Coordinates of C-alpha atoms in Angstrom, one line a residue:
M1 CA -59.5 11.6 -38.0
S2 CA -56.5 10.4 -39.8
K3 CA -56.5 8.4 -43.1
L4 CA -55.3 5.3 -41.2
D5 CA -57.7 5.3 -38.3
A6 CA -59.5 2.2 -39.6
V7 CA -56.2 0.3 -39.7
F8 CA -55.2 1.5 -36.2
L9 CA -58.6 0.5 -34.7
S10 CA -58.4 -2.9 -36.3
E11 CA -55.0 -3.5 -34.8
L12 CA -56.1 -2.3 -31.4
Q13 CA -59.1 -4.7 -31.6
R14 CA -56.8 -7.6 -32.5
A15 CA -54.6 -6.7 -29.5
Q16 CA -57.7 -6.6 -27.2
Q17 CA -58.7 -10.1 -28.4
L18 CA -55.2 -11.4 -27.6
H19 CA -55.2 -9.8 -24.2
V20 CA -52.1 -7.7 -25.0
R21 CA -53.6 -4.2 -25.5
R22 CA -52.0 -1.6 -23.3
H23 CA -53.6 1.4 -21.6
L24 CA -52.1 4.3 -19.7
R25 CA -53.1 4.7 -16.0
R26 CA -52.5 7.5 -13.6
F27 CA -50.3 6.9 -10.6
T28 CA -48.9 9.1 -7.8
A29 CA -45.7 8.2 -5.9
A30 CA -46.0 7.5 -2.2
A31 CA -43.4 6.7 0.5
R32 CA -41.9 3.4 1.6
G33 CA -42.5 1.3 -1.5
R34 CA -46.1 2.4 -2.0
I35 CA -47.9 4.0 -4.9
M36 CA -51.2 5.8 -5.1
V37 CA -53.7 4.4 -7.7
G38 CA -56.5 6.9 -7.7
D39 CA -57.2 7.4 -4.0
R40 CA -55.9 4.0 -3.0
S41 CA -52.4 3.3 -1.5
M42 CA -50.9 0.1 -2.8
V43 CA -47.7 -1.8 -2.2
N44 CA -45.7 -1.2 -5.3
F45 CA -44.1 -4.4 -6.7
S46 CA -43.8 -2.9 -10.2
S47 CA -41.2 -0.1 -9.8
N48 CA -37.6 -0.1 -10.9
D49 CA -36.8 2.2 -7.9
Y50 CA -34.7 -0.7 -6.4
L51 CA -33.0 1.4 -3.7
G52 CA -35.9 3.8 -3.0
L53 CA -33.8 6.8 -4.2
S54 CA -36.5 8.5 -6.2
Q55 CA -37.9 9.9 -3.0
H56 CA -34.6 10.4 -1.2
P57 CA -34.3 13.9 0.3
A58 CA -30.6 14.2 -0.9
L59 CA -31.6 13.7 -4.5
I60 CA -34.5 16.1 -4.2
E61 CA -32.4 18.8 -2.4
R62 CA -29.6 18.7 -5.0
A63 CA -32.0 18.7 -7.9
Q64 CA -33.7 21.8 -6.5
Q65 CA -30.3 23.5 -5.7
W66 CA -28.9 22.9 -9.1
A67 CA -32.1 24.0 -10.9
S68 CA -32.2 27.2 -8.8
Q69 CA -28.5 28.0 -9.5
Y70 CA -28.2 26.9 -13.1
G71 CA -31.8 27.1 -14.5
A72 CA -34.5 24.7 -15.7
G73 CA -32.8 23.6 -18.9
A74 CA -29.4 23.2 -20.6
Q75 CA -30.7 25.3 -23.6
A76 CA -29.0 23.3 -26.4
S77 CA -27.2 20.1 -27.3
R78 CA -23.8 19.8 -25.6
L79 CA -21.9 20.4 -28.8
V80 CA -23.7 23.7 -29.3
C81 CA -23.8 25.6 -26.0
G82 CA -25.4 23.1 -23.6
N83 CA -22.3 21.6 -22.2
L84 CA -22.2 22.7 -18.5
T85 CA -19.5 22.1 -15.9
L86 CA -22.2 20.0 -14.3
H87 CA -22.2 17.5 -17.1
E88 CA -18.5 17.1 -16.9
R89 CA -18.6 16.8 -13.1
V90 CA -21.1 14.0 -13.2
E91 CA -19.2 12.2 -16.0
A92 CA -16.0 12.3 -14.2
K93 CA -17.6 11.0 -11.0
L94 CA -19.3 8.2 -12.9
A95 CA -16.1 7.2 -14.7
Q96 CA -14.2 7.0 -11.4
L97 CA -16.9 4.8 -9.9
K98 CA -17.1 2.6 -13.0
G99 CA -13.3 2.3 -13.1
T100 CA -13.1 3.5 -16.7
E101 CA -11.2 6.3 -18.5
A102 CA -14.3 8.2 -19.4
A103 CA -18.1 8.3 -19.4
L104 CA -20.7 10.1 -21.6
L105 CA -24.3 11.0 -20.6
F106 CA -27.4 10.3 -22.6
A107 CA -31.0 11.2 -22.3
S108 CA -32.3 7.6 -21.8
G109 CA -31.3 4.0 -22.0
W110 CA -33.4 3.4 -25.1
Q111 CA -31.8 6.4 -26.8
A112 CA -28.3 5.2 -25.9
N113 CA -28.7 1.7 -27.2
A114 CA -30.5 2.8 -30.3
S115 CA -27.9 5.3 -31.3
V116 CA -24.6 4.1 -29.8
L117 CA -24.7 0.7 -31.5
P118 CA -25.1 2.1 -35.1
A119 CA -22.2 4.5 -34.4
I120 CA -19.7 1.9 -33.2
L121 CA -20.8 -0.7 -35.7
A122 CA -20.3 1.9 -38.5
A123 CA -16.7 2.4 -37.3
A124 CA -16.0 -1.4 -37.3
G125 CA -17.7 -1.7 -40.7
K126 CA -15.0 0.3 -42.4
H127 CA -12.7 -2.7 -41.8
G128 CA -15.1 -5.4 -42.9
Q129 CA -18.6 -6.4 -42.0
P130 CA -18.7 -6.9 -38.2
R131 CA -20.0 -10.1 -36.8
V132 CA -22.7 -9.3 -34.2
F133 CA -23.6 -11.9 -31.5
T134 CA -26.6 -11.1 -29.4
D135 CA -28.5 -12.8 -26.6
R136 CA -32.0 -13.9 -27.7
L137 CA -33.6 -12.1 -24.8
N138 CA -31.8 -8.7 -25.2
H139 CA -33.9 -5.6 -24.6
A140 CA -35.8 -4.2 -27.6
S141 CA -33.5 -1.2 -27.7
L142 CA -30.5 -3.4 -28.3
H143 CA -32.2 -5.2 -31.1
H144 CA -33.3 -1.8 -32.5
G145 CA -29.8 -0.5 -32.4
C146 CA -28.5 -3.5 -34.4
M147 CA -31.3 -3.1 -36.9
A148 CA -30.6 0.6 -37.3
A149 CA -27.0 -0.3 -38.1
G150 CA -28.1 -2.8 -40.7
A151 CA -26.3 -5.5 -38.8
R152 CA -27.2 -9.2 -39.1
Q153 CA -27.6 -10.6 -35.6
I154 CA -26.2 -14.0 -34.8
R155 CA -28.4 -14.8 -31.8
F156 CA -27.2 -17.2 -29.1
R157 CA -29.4 -19.0 -26.6
H158 CA -30.2 -17.0 -23.6
N159 CA -27.2 -16.7 -21.2
D160 CA -25.6 -19.8 -22.8
L161 CA -21.9 -18.9 -23.1
D162 CA -21.1 -22.4 -24.5
H163 CA -23.5 -21.7 -27.4
L164 CA -22.0 -18.3 -27.8
E165 CA -18.4 -19.7 -28.0
H166 CA -19.6 -22.3 -30.6
L167 CA -21.0 -19.5 -32.7
L168 CA -17.9 -17.4 -32.3
S169 CA -15.8 -20.3 -33.5
K170 CA -18.2 -21.2 -36.3
H171 CA -18.2 -17.6 -37.7
A172 CA -14.5 -16.9 -37.1
N173 CA -13.6 -16.4 -40.8
G174 CA -11.9 -13.3 -41.8
P175 CA -10.5 -10.2 -40.0
E176 CA -13.8 -8.7 -39.1
T177 CA -14.4 -7.6 -35.6
A178 CA -16.8 -9.7 -33.5
F179 CA -19.2 -7.9 -31.2
I180 CA -20.9 -9.5 -28.2
I181 CA -24.0 -7.6 -27.1
T182 CA -25.8 -8.6 -24.0
E183 CA -27.2 -7.5 -20.6
S184 CA -25.7 -8.0 -17.1
V185 CA -29.2 -8.4 -15.5
F186 CA -32.2 -9.2 -17.7
S187 CA -35.2 -7.0 -16.9
M188 CA -38.0 -9.5 -17.4
D189 CA -36.3 -12.7 -16.0
G190 CA -34.1 -11.3 -13.2
D191 CA -31.2 -13.5 -14.1
Q192 CA -27.5 -12.5 -14.5
T193 CA -24.8 -13.0 -17.1
D194 CA -21.6 -14.5 -15.9
V195 CA -19.7 -11.4 -16.7
V196 CA -16.3 -12.7 -15.7
S197 CA -16.6 -15.8 -18.0
L198 CA -18.0 -13.6 -20.7
A199 CA -15.0 -11.3 -20.5
H200 CA -12.6 -14.3 -20.7
L201 CA -14.5 -15.7 -23.7
A202 CA -14.4 -12.3 -25.5
Q203 CA -10.7 -12.0 -24.9
R204 CA -10.0 -15.5 -26.4
H205 CA -11.9 -14.5 -29.5
G206 CA -10.9 -10.8 -29.7
A207 CA -14.5 -9.7 -29.4
F208 CA -15.8 -6.3 -28.4
V209 CA -18.2 -6.5 -25.5
Y210 CA -21.2 -4.2 -25.2
L211 CA -22.8 -4.7 -21.8
D212 CA -26.2 -3.2 -20.9
E213 CA -26.1 -2.6 -17.1
A214 CA -29.5 -0.8 -16.8
H215 CA -30.8 -3.2 -14.1
A216 CA -27.5 -3.8 -12.3
T217 CA -26.3 -0.2 -11.9
G218 CA -26.8 0.7 -8.2
V219 CA -27.6 -2.8 -7.0
L220 CA -24.8 -5.3 -8.0
G221 CA -21.1 -5.4 -8.4
P222 CA -18.3 -3.5 -6.6
H223 CA -19.8 -0.5 -4.8
G224 CA -23.1 -1.3 -6.5
M225 CA -21.9 0.1 -9.7
G226 CA -22.6 -2.9 -12.0
L227 CA -21.2 -6.3 -12.8
A228 CA -18.7 -4.9 -15.3
G229 CA -16.6 -4.1 -12.3
L230 CA -16.1 -7.8 -11.7
A231 CA -14.0 -8.0 -14.9
P232 CA -11.8 -4.9 -14.9
G233 CA -10.6 -4.1 -18.4
G234 CA -12.7 -7.0 -19.8
I235 CA -15.8 -5.0 -20.9
D236 CA -15.3 -2.6 -23.7
L237 CA -18.5 -0.6 -23.3
A238 CA -20.8 -0.5 -20.3
M239 CA -24.1 1.2 -20.7
G240 CA -26.5 1.9 -17.8
T241 CA -29.3 4.1 -16.6
F242 CA -30.0 6.5 -13.8
S243 CA -33.8 6.0 -14.0
K244 CA -33.9 2.7 -12.1
A245 CA -31.9 2.1 -8.9
L246 CA -30.4 5.6 -9.0
G247 CA -33.9 7.0 -8.8
S248 CA -33.7 9.8 -11.4
F249 CA -33.5 9.9 -15.2
G250 CA -30.9 9.6 -18.0
A251 CA -28.3 7.1 -19.1
Y252 CA -24.6 6.7 -19.6
V253 CA -21.9 4.9 -21.5
A254 CA -18.6 4.2 -19.8
G255 CA -15.4 3.0 -21.5
S256 CA -12.2 4.3 -22.9
R257 CA -11.5 7.9 -23.6
A258 CA -11.2 7.2 -27.3
L259 CA -14.6 5.4 -27.3
C260 CA -16.3 8.4 -25.6
D261 CA -14.6 10.9 -27.8
Y262 CA -15.6 8.9 -30.9
L263 CA -19.3 8.8 -29.8
L264 CA -19.2 12.5 -29.1
N265 CA -18.3 13.0 -32.7
T266 CA -20.5 10.4 -34.4
C267 CA -23.4 9.3 -32.2
S268 CA -26.6 10.9 -33.4
G269 CA -28.4 10.3 -30.1
F270 CA -25.7 12.5 -28.4
I271 CA -25.1 15.1 -31.1
Y272 CA -28.7 16.0 -31.9
T273 CA -30.3 15.9 -28.4
T274 CA -30.6 18.7 -25.9
A275 CA -28.4 18.1 -22.9
L276 CA -29.7 16.8 -19.6
P277 CA -31.1 19.7 -17.5
P278 CA -29.4 20.8 -14.2
A279 CA -32.1 19.4 -11.9
V280 CA -31.7 15.9 -13.4
L281 CA -27.9 16.2 -13.1
G282 CA -28.2 17.2 -9.5
A283 CA -30.3 14.1 -8.7
I284 CA -27.8 11.9 -10.5
D285 CA -24.8 13.5 -8.7
A286 CA -26.4 13.0 -5.3
A287 CA -27.3 9.3 -6.2
L288 CA -23.7 8.7 -7.2
D289 CA -22.6 9.9 -3.8
L290 CA -25.1 7.7 -2.0
V291 CA -24.9 4.4 -3.9
P292 CA -21.4 3.3 -2.8
T293 CA -22.6 3.7 0.8
M294 CA -25.7 1.5 0.5
Q295 CA -24.3 -1.9 1.0
A296 CA -26.8 -2.7 3.8
E297 CA -29.7 -1.8 1.5
R298 CA -28.3 -4.0 -1.3
A299 CA -27.9 -6.9 1.2
Q300 CA -31.5 -6.5 2.4
L301 CA -32.7 -6.4 -1.2
A302 CA -30.9 -9.7 -2.0
D303 CA -32.3 -11.3 1.1
S304 CA -35.9 -10.2 0.2
A305 CA -35.5 -11.7 -3.3
C306 CA -34.3 -15.0 -1.9
Y307 CA -37.2 -15.1 0.6
L308 CA -39.8 -14.3 -2.1
R309 CA -38.4 -16.9 -4.6
A310 CA -38.7 -19.5 -1.8
G311 CA -42.3 -18.5 -1.0
L312 CA -43.3 -18.6 -4.7
A313 CA -41.7 -22.0 -5.2
R314 CA -43.8 -23.4 -2.3
L315 CA -46.9 -22.3 -4.3
G316 CA -45.6 -24.0 -7.4
L317 CA -44.9 -20.8 -9.2
N318 CA -42.1 -20.8 -11.7
T319 CA -39.6 -18.0 -11.1
G320 CA -37.2 -19.1 -13.9
A321 CA -33.5 -18.4 -13.4
S322 CA -34.1 -15.3 -11.3
S323 CA -31.2 -14.6 -9.0
T324 CA -31.7 -10.8 -8.4
H325 CA -34.2 -8.3 -7.2
I326 CA -36.4 -9.0 -10.2
V327 CA -38.6 -12.0 -9.6
P328 CA -40.9 -13.2 -12.4
A329 CA -43.9 -15.4 -11.5
I330 CA -44.4 -17.0 -14.9
I331 CA -48.0 -17.9 -15.6
G332 CA -47.9 -18.5 -19.4
D333 CA -51.4 -17.5 -20.5
S334 CA -51.9 -13.7 -21.0
A335 CA -55.6 -13.7 -19.8
Q336 CA -54.8 -15.7 -16.7
T337 CA -51.8 -13.4 -15.9
M338 CA -54.1 -10.3 -16.2
A339 CA -56.7 -12.0 -14.0
L340 CA -54.1 -12.6 -11.3
A341 CA -52.7 -9.1 -11.5
S342 CA -56.2 -7.7 -11.1
A343 CA -56.9 -10.0 -8.1
L344 CA -53.7 -8.7 -6.4
E345 CA -54.7 -5.1 -7.1
R346 CA -58.0 -5.6 -5.5
E347 CA -56.0 -6.5 -2.4
G348 CA -53.9 -3.5 -2.6
M349 CA -50.8 -4.7 -4.4
L350 CA -49.5 -3.6 -7.8
A351 CA -47.6 -6.3 -9.7
S352 CA -47.5 -5.7 -13.4
A353 CA -48.7 -8.3 -15.9
I354 CA -46.0 -8.6 -18.6
R355 CA -47.2 -10.1 -21.9
P356 CA -45.9 -10.6 -25.4
P357 CA -44.3 -9.1 -27.3
T358 CA -42.3 -7.8 -24.3
V359 CA -41.7 -11.5 -23.4
P360 CA -41.8 -14.6 -25.6
P361 CA -45.2 -16.2 -26.5
N362 CA -46.7 -18.3 -23.7
T363 CA -44.5 -16.8 -21.0
S364 CA -46.7 -14.0 -19.7
R365 CA -45.8 -13.3 -16.1
L366 CA -46.1 -11.1 -13.1
R367 CA -42.9 -9.1 -13.0
I368 CA -42.2 -8.6 -9.3
A369 CA -39.6 -5.9 -8.8
L370 CA -38.4 -5.5 -5.2
S371 CA -37.2 -2.4 -3.5
A372 CA -35.0 -2.0 -0.4
L373 CA -38.1 -0.2 1.0
H374 CA -40.1 -3.4 1.1
V375 CA -40.3 -5.1 4.5
R376 CA -40.9 -8.8 5.3
D377 CA -44.6 -8.1 6.0
D378 CA -45.0 -6.8 2.4
L379 CA -43.5 -10.0 1.0
D380 CA -45.7 -12.2 3.2
R381 CA -48.8 -10.3 2.1
L382 CA -47.9 -10.9 -1.5
I383 CA -47.2 -14.6 -1.0
N384 CA -50.4 -15.1 0.9
A385 CA -52.5 -13.2 -1.6
L386 CA -51.0 -15.3 -4.5
S387 CA -51.8 -18.5 -2.6
S388 CA -55.4 -17.5 -2.0
H389 CA -56.0 -16.5 -5.7
L390 CA -54.4 -19.5 -7.4
D391 CA -57.8 -21.1 -7.3
L392 CA -59.0 -18.7 -10.0
G393 CA -58.3 -21.5 -12.5
I394 CA -54.8 -20.3 -13.2
R395 CA -52.3 -23.0 -14.1
P396 CA -48.8 -21.7 -13.6
A397 CA -46.2 -22.4 -16.4
S398 CA -44.2 -25.6 -16.0
H399 CA -40.7 -25.4 -14.5
D400 CA -39.5 -27.7 -17.3

């Protein structure tokens, strides 16, 4: 036992009472948008594997090939002896697809956001305290990166560029650099930032744009490589991951050569981390070859999302401002959301219940994440099951 076990247990009991305690469960991947929970096969509406690439034979084959040829690990950080030609090959391919001068690989999206932001804000801070404008619903890793930098966040209303412009004008005193930090697709709401308007707004105010593309990479934008591609030259730094639509693991930053060289020299999350292993690099490399060719899968994914939103609307379920492959069914109450998720699971469907603090209070929801592997019958099954279980006493959150 540790000296703080009584405190830990008290906090866990409090979380249990609020219906927000988390538990780990065991899962096994299965084919065609399914997942094994114990010995049961379920339709998986909780995965971020938006294109189904995690089970694609091309990714598996190249991962095996590169592991066999180059070994299981990179042995060290890239600045010591872990920099392989494979890392540089993947970064060059990524930069070309993103339309940037350079790219840099990271171990995870959380690590990238949490360590890149302190590095770039430190540079800007040498020329005056930077002004940092952040969307209220930004991912926790973005908030963490700002806090690690000691930056005061000026938060604008979610996806409200008029409010952002008001704040930029209000705080436009002095020569300090303004930073706009936001996401292109928000992971819990499935809505999109108007990246073109954001870029124009940033240009008018001389602001540096940091855009998290974790849930857009692979699915949206030119060749499926993210919404930053809609505003060439207008996004200073695009961050994204390979662990979602690209089916593997790791993250990236794409931008100017000077930016990437600066991060290579100053970003603790890059400097002090062992480099990504060859097998992971092989899977990333294969995914980057496939993604530009998958327009049909992206079109099907968008069509499925429209169909599902229409079906949920007929049931009176609030899907917020979702316009992507992520469709929330906002219930509000945490206990009711858990009850609905459990009812769906009994019918062979996994749709994760998302509760505070991941989402704001009283906005607990089922986060329905679609895959190109889902077929129309899967969606009808989900809609029909939700319809039959809304008599559990659940009162969906208002659309107002």
